[in-house]
Short mmCIF file of C-alpha atoms in Angstrom, two decimals:
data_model
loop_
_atom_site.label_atom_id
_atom_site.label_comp_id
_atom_site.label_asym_id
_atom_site.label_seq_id
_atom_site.Cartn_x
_atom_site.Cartn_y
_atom_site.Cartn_z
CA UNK A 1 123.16 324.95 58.68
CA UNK A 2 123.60 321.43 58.49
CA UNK A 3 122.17 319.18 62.01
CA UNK A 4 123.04 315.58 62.10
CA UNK A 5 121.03 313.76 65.05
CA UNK A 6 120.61 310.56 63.51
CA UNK A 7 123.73 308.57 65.38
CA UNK A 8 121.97 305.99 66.79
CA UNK A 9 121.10 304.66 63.36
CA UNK A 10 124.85 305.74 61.86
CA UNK A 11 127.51 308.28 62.66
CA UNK A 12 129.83 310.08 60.02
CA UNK A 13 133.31 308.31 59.41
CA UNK A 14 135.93 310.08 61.23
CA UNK A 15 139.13 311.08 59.29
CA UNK A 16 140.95 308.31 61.34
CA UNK A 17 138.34 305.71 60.20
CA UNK A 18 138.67 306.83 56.41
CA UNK A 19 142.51 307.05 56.58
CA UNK A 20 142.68 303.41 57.97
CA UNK A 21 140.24 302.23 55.37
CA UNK A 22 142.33 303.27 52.75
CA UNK A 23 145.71 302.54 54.05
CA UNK A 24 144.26 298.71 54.21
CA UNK A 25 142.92 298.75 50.79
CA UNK A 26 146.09 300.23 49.11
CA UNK A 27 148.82 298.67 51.19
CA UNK A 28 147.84 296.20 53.36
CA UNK A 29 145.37 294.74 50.96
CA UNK A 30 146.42 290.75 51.55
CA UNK A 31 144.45 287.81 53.30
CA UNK A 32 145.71 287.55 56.56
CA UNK A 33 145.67 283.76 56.47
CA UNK A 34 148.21 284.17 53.81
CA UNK A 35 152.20 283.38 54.87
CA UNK A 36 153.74 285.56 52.31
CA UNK A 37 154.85 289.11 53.43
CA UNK A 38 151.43 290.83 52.06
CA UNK A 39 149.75 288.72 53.94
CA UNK A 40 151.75 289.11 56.96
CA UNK A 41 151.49 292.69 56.92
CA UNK A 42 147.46 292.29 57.10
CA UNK A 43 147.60 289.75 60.07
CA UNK A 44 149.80 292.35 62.03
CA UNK A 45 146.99 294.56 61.12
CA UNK A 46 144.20 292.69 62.29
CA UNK A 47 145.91 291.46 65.38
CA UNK A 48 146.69 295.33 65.96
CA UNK A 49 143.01 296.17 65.45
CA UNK A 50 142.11 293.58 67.74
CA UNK A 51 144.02 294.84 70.48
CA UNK A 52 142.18 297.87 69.93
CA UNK A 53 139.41 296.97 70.39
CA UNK A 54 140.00 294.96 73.37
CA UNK A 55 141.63 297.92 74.92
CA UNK A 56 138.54 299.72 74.66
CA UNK A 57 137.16 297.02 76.18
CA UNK A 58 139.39 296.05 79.10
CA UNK A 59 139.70 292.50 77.92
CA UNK A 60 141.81 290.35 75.88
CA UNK A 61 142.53 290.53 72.94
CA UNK A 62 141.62 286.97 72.35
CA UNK A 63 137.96 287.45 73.78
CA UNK A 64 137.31 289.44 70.51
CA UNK A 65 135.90 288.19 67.44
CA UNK A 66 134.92 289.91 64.63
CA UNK A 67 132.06 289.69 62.51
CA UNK A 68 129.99 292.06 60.16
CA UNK A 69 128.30 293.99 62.50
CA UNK A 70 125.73 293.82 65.64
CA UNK A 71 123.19 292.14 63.79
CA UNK A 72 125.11 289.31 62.82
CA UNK A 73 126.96 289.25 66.52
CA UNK A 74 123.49 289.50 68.11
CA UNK A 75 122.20 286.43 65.81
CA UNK A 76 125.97 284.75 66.66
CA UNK A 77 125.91 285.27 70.78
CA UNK A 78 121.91 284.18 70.79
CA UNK A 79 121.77 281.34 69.26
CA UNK A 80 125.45 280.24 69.59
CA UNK A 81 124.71 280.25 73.49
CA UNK A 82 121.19 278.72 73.27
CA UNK A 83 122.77 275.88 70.74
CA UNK A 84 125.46 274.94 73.29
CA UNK A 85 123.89 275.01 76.41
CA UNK A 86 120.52 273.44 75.36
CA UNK A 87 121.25 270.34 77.08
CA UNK A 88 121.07 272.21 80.28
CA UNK A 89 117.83 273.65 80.26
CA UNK A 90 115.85 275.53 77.45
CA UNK A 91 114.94 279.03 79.42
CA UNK A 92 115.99 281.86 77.69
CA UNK A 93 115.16 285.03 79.67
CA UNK A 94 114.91 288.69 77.85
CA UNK A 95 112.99 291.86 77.41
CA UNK A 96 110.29 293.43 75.51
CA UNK A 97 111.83 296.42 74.14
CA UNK A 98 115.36 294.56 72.67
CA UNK A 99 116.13 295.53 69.05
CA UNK A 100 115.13 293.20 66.48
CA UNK A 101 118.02 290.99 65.41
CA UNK A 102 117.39 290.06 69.32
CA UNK A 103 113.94 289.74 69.04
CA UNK A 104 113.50 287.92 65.49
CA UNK A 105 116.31 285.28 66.75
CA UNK A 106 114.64 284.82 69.83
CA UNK A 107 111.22 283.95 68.24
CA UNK A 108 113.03 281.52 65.86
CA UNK A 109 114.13 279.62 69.28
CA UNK A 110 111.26 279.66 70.29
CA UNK A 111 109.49 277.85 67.60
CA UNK A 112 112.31 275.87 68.01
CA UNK A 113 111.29 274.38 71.52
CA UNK A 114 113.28 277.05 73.71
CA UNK A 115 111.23 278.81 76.23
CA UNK A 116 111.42 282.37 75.71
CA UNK A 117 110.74 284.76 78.27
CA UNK A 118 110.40 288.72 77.47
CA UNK A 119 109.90 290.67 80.39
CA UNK A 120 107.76 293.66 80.47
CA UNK A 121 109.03 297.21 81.03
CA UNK A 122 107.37 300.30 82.42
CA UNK A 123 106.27 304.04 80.91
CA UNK A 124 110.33 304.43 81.17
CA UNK A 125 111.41 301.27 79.42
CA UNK A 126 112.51 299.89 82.68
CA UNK A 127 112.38 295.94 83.84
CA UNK A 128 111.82 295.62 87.11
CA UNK A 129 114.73 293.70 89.09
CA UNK A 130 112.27 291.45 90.96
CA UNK A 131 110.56 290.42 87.57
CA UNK A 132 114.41 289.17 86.36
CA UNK A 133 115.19 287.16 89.54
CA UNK A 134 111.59 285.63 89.49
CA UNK A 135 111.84 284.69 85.67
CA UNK A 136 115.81 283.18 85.95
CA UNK A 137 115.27 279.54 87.07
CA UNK A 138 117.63 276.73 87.21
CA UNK A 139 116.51 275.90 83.75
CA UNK A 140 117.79 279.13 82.13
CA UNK A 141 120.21 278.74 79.63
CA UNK A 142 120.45 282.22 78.54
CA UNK A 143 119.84 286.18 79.66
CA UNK A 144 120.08 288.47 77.01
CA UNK A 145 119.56 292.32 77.61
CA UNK A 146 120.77 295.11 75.63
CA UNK A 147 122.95 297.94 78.07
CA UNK A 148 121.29 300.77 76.55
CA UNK A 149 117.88 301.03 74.53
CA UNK A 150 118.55 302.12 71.14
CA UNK A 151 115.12 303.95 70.92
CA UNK A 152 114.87 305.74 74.10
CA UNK A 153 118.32 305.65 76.25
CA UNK A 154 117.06 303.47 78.82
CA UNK A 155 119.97 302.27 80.52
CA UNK A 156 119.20 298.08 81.15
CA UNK A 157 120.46 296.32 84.84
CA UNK A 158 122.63 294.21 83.02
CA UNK A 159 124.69 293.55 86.45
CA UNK A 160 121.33 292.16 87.60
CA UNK A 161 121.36 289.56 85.54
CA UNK A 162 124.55 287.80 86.97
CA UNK A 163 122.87 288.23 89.71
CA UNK A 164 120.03 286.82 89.09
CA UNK A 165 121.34 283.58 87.20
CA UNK A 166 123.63 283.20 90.83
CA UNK A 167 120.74 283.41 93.12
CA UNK A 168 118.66 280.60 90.86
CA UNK A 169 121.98 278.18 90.52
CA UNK A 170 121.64 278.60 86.63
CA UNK A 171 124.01 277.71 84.58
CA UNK A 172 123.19 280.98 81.95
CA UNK A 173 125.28 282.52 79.93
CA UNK A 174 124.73 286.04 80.13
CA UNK A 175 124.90 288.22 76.70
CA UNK A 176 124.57 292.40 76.74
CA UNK A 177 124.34 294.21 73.30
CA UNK A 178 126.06 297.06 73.98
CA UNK A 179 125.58 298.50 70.52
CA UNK A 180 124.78 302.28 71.82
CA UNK A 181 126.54 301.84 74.46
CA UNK A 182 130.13 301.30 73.26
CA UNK A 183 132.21 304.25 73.14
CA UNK A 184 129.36 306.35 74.93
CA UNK A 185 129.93 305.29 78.59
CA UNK A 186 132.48 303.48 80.51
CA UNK A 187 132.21 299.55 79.99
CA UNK A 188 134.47 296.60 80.99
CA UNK A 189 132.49 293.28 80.43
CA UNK A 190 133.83 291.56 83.30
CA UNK A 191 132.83 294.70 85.65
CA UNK A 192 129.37 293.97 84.65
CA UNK A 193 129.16 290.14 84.71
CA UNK A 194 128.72 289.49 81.01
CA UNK A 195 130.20 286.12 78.96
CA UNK A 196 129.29 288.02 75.81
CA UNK A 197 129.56 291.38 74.48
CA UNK A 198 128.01 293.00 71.34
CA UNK A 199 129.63 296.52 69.87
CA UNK A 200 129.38 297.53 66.58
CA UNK A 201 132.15 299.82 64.27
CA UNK A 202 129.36 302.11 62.97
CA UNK A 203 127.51 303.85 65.43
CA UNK A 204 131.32 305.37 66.88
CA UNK A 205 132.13 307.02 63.64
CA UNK A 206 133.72 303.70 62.37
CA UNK A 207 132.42 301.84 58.65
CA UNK A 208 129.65 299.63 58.40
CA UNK A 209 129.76 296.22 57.93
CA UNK A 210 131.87 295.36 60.85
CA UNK A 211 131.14 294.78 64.53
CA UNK A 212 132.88 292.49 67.17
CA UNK A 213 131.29 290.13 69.75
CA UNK A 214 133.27 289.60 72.94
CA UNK A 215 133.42 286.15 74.25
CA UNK A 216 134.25 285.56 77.87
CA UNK A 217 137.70 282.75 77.88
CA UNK A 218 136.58 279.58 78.77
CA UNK A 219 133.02 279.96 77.38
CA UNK A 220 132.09 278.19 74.23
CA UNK A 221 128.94 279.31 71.97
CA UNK A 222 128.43 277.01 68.93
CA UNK A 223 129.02 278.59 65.50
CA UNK A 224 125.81 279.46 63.09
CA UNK A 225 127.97 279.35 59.70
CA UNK A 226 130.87 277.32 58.66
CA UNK A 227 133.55 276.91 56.11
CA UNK A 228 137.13 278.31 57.11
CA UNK A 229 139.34 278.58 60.25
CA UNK A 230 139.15 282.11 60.79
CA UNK A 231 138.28 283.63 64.28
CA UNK A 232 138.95 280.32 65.83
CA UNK A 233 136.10 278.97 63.31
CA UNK A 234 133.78 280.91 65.44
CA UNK A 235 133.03 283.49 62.81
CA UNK A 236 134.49 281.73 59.22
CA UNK A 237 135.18 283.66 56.27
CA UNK A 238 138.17 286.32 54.94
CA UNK A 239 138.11 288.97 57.26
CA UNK A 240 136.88 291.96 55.92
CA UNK A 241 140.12 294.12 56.48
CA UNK A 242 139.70 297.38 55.82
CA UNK A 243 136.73 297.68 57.18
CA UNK A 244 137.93 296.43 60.40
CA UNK A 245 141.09 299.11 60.38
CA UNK A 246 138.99 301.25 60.13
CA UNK A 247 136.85 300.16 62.63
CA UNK A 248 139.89 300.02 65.28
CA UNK A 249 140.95 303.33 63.90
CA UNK A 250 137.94 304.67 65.19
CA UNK A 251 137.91 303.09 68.28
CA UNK A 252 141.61 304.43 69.36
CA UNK A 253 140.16 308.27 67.94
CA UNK A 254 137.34 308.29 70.79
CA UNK A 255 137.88 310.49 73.58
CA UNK A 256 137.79 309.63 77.50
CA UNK A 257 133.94 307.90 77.70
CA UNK A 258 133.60 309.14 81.04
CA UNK A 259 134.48 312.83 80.03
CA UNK A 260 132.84 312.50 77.10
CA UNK A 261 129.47 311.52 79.00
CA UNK A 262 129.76 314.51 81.41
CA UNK A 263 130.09 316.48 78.20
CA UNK A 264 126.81 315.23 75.98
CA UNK A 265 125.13 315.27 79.23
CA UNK A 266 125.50 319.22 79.12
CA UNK A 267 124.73 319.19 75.90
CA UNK A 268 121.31 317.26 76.70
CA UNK A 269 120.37 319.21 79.59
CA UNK A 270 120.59 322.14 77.19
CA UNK A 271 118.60 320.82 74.68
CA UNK A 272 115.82 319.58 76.64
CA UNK A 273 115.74 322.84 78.41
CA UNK A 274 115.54 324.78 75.11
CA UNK A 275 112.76 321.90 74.24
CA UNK A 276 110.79 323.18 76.92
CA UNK A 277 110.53 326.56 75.93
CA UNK A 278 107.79 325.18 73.21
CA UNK A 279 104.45 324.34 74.13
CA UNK A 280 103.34 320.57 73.35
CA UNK A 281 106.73 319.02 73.46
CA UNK A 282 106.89 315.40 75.70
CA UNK A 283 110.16 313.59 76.83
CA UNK A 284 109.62 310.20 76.33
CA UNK A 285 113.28 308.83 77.77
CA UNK A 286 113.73 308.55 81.25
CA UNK A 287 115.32 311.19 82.90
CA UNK A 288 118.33 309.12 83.89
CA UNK A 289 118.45 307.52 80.40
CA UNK A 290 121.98 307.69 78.46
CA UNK A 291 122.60 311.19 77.18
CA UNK A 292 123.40 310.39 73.40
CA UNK A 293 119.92 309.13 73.02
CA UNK A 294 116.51 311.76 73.65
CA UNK A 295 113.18 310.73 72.10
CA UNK A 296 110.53 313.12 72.41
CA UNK A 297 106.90 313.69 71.25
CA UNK A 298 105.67 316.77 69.19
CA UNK A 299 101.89 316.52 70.10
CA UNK A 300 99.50 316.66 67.76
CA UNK A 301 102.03 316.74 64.70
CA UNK A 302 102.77 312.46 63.25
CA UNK A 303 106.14 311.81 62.80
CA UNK A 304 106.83 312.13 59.40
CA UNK A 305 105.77 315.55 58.35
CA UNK A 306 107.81 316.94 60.89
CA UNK A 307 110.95 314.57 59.57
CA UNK A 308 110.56 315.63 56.31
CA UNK A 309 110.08 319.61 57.15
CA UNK A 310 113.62 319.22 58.90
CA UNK A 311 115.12 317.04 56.39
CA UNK A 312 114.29 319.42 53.95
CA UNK A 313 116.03 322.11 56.02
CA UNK A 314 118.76 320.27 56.40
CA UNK A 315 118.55 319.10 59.93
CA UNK A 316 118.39 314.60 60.47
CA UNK A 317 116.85 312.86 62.86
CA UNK A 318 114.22 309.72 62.87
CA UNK A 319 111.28 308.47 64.63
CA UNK A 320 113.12 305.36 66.18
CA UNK A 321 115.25 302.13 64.80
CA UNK A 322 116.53 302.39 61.38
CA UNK A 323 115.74 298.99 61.37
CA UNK A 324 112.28 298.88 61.81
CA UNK A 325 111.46 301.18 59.43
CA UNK A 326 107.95 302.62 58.45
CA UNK A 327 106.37 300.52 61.62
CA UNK A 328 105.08 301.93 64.63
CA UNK A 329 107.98 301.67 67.45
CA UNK A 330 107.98 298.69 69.35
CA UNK A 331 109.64 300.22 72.10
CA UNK A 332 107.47 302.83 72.53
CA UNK A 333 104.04 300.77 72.33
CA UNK A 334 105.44 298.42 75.09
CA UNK A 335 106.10 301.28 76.97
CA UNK A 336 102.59 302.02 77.09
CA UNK A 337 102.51 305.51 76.02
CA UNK A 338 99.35 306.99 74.46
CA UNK A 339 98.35 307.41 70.89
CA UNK A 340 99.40 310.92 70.81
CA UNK A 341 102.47 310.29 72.17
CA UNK A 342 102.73 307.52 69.91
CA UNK A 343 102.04 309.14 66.16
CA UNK A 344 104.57 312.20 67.04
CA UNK A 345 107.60 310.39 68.27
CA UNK A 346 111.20 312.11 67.14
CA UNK A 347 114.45 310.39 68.41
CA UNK A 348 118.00 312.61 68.70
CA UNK A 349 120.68 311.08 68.85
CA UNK A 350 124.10 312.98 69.77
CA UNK A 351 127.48 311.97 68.78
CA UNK A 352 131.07 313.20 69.59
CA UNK A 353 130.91 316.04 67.02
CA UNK A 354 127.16 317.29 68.28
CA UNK A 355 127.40 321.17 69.02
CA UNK A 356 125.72 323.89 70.52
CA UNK A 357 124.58 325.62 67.08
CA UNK A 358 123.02 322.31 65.92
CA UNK A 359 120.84 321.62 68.82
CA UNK A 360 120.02 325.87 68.63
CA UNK A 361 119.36 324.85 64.53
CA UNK A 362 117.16 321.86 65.88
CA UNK A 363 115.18 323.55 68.39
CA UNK A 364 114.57 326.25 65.58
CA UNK A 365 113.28 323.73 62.85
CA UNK A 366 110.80 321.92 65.25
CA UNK A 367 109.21 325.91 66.34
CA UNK A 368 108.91 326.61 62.95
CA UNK A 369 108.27 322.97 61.70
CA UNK A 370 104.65 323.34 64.04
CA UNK A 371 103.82 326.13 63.08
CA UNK A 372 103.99 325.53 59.35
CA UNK A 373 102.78 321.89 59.59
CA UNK A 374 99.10 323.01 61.89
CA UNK A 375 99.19 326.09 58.98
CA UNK A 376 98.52 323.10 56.21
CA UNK A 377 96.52 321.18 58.64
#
């Protein structure tokens, strides 16, 4: 049978999704800056999708912009913070283990002239609290820290960092990519202290090419691109409509986050149990980390053999970011795991159509996948 555990990189389009998608392109297939009726019918549609998306949110519907996906909201909330509030101090306080539209935009600012400050993490991909509040200064502009690791299911003390940026008097803006997190787990941005928000259509069984960035009312971020009054001129350009139905679509089609949490976490505890039936088998998430997201280490076996002797049995998962691919994880290597640990890692990533039968398929394929792998060896 068929095993998809690859939905931290993508999930499959649900039929909502692909239904909107196709009702946008075929009937409401206008600009929505248009005053005619077809392009009235596609503003009604994207203020309807985002209300959707703010609903999943707990916000406003005006605190959500949209853009073409996490990578370009990442890019948008870093440096559209750092730009505006640069006058006020050049600190910009992070973590080693962010994903790399993070990381690459905050190197740029720092050749720039911003102070960049990545704190370390432990064997778990942890920060440790007292490391944050000794880092934020008066002088920080900026804290940006992803809610959940996409390599590992770390979950990050976002809450902290309001915390921190109150104890120091800074005037920071506080940004959370919430990429994996969205959909998985309960999240309300104002719960957890954030002015801006990162989710992304993909990774909830939505197309690609679309994300959203939630901005807090009453704080401004500069914009990176220019050329047209759309999104409040925050994020120019013709909005990519069907894409964005569809993204709502699949937002409104996901189930109760808390009950779907309980219900993965099941699912987890089963797999890892099953895991641990096989000899040479290491958990490298933490054990509290976010169910949808297990990375493990076959000893003695390098990633990509194993990848491809499952592929090839038709069972998907990866050895960490999609977007860093054929480098050694970055995550993992600041986590300070060992070489071992290092050359076999395999990350599985559930969804909300994950089953039983897969993770009994998976478990299968990495028994035999050893045995046949040392066999060559």
């Amino acid at each position: 049978m068929n095993a998809y555990f690859d939905n931290s990189a993508t999930t499959a389009p649900c039929c909502e999704a692909v239904k909107a998608v196709s009702d946008a392109m075929t009937r409401c297939w206008g600009n929505p800056s248009s005053l005619h009726f077809q392009g009235n019918l596609a503003k009604e549609l994207l203020d309807n999708s985002r209300e959707a998306i703010a609903a999943r949110l707990s916000c406003k519907p005006e605190e959500i912009f949209f853009t073409s996906g996490g990578t370009e909201s990442n890019n948008l909330a870093v440096r559209g913070a750092a730009y505006q509030m640069r006058r006020m101090g050049r600190r910009i306080v992070s973590t080693s283990i962010e994903h790399p539209s993070i990381d690459e935009t905050l190197n740029k600012l720092e050749a720039e002239g911003f102070e960049v400050i990545k704190l370390k993490v432990d064997s778990f991909g942890r920060i440790n609290e007292k490391e944050l509040f000794a880092a934020v200064n008066s002088n920080t502009v900026l804290i940006t820290m992803m809610l959940v690791n996409n390599e590992v299911g770390t979950i990050m003390p976002i809450q902290a960092a309001k915390r921190a940026a109150m104890a120091a008097r800074s005037p920071a803006l506080i940004h959370c990519d919430a990429v994996q997190a969205f959909g998985k787990m309960p999240i309300k941005p104002s719960a957890l202290g954030v002015d801006l928000m990162t989710v992304s259509s993909h990774k909830i069984h939505g197309p690609k090419g679309v994300g959203a960035l939630y901005v807090r009312k009453g704080v401004k971020i500069k914009p990176v691109s220019f050329g047209g009054e759309q999104e409040h001129k925050l994020r120019p350009g013709t909005e990519a409509m069907p894409a964005i139905a569809g993204f709502a679509a699949a937002a409104k089609a996901l189930p109760d986050p808390q009950k779907e949490l309980e219900r993965i976490s099941m699912l987890r505890d089963y797999m890892v149990s099953r895991l641990g039936e096989l000899d040479d088998i290491v958990i490298n998430s933490p054990p509290d980390a976010l169910p949808f997201v297990t990375n493990i280490s076959v000893l003695g076996i390098k990633s990509e053999p194993m990848l491809n002797f499952l592929s090839e049995r038709g069972i998907c998962v990866s050895s960490g970011s999609a977007c860093s691919k054929g480098k050694k994880s970055h995550v993992l290597l600041q986590m300070g795991l060992d070489k071992k640990r290092l050359d076999s890692p395999l990350r599985i990533s559930f969804s909300r159509f994950t089953t039983v039968q897969e993770i009994d398929a998976l478990v299968l394929g990495i028994s035999e996948g050893k045995k046949v792998i040392r066999a060559v060896k």
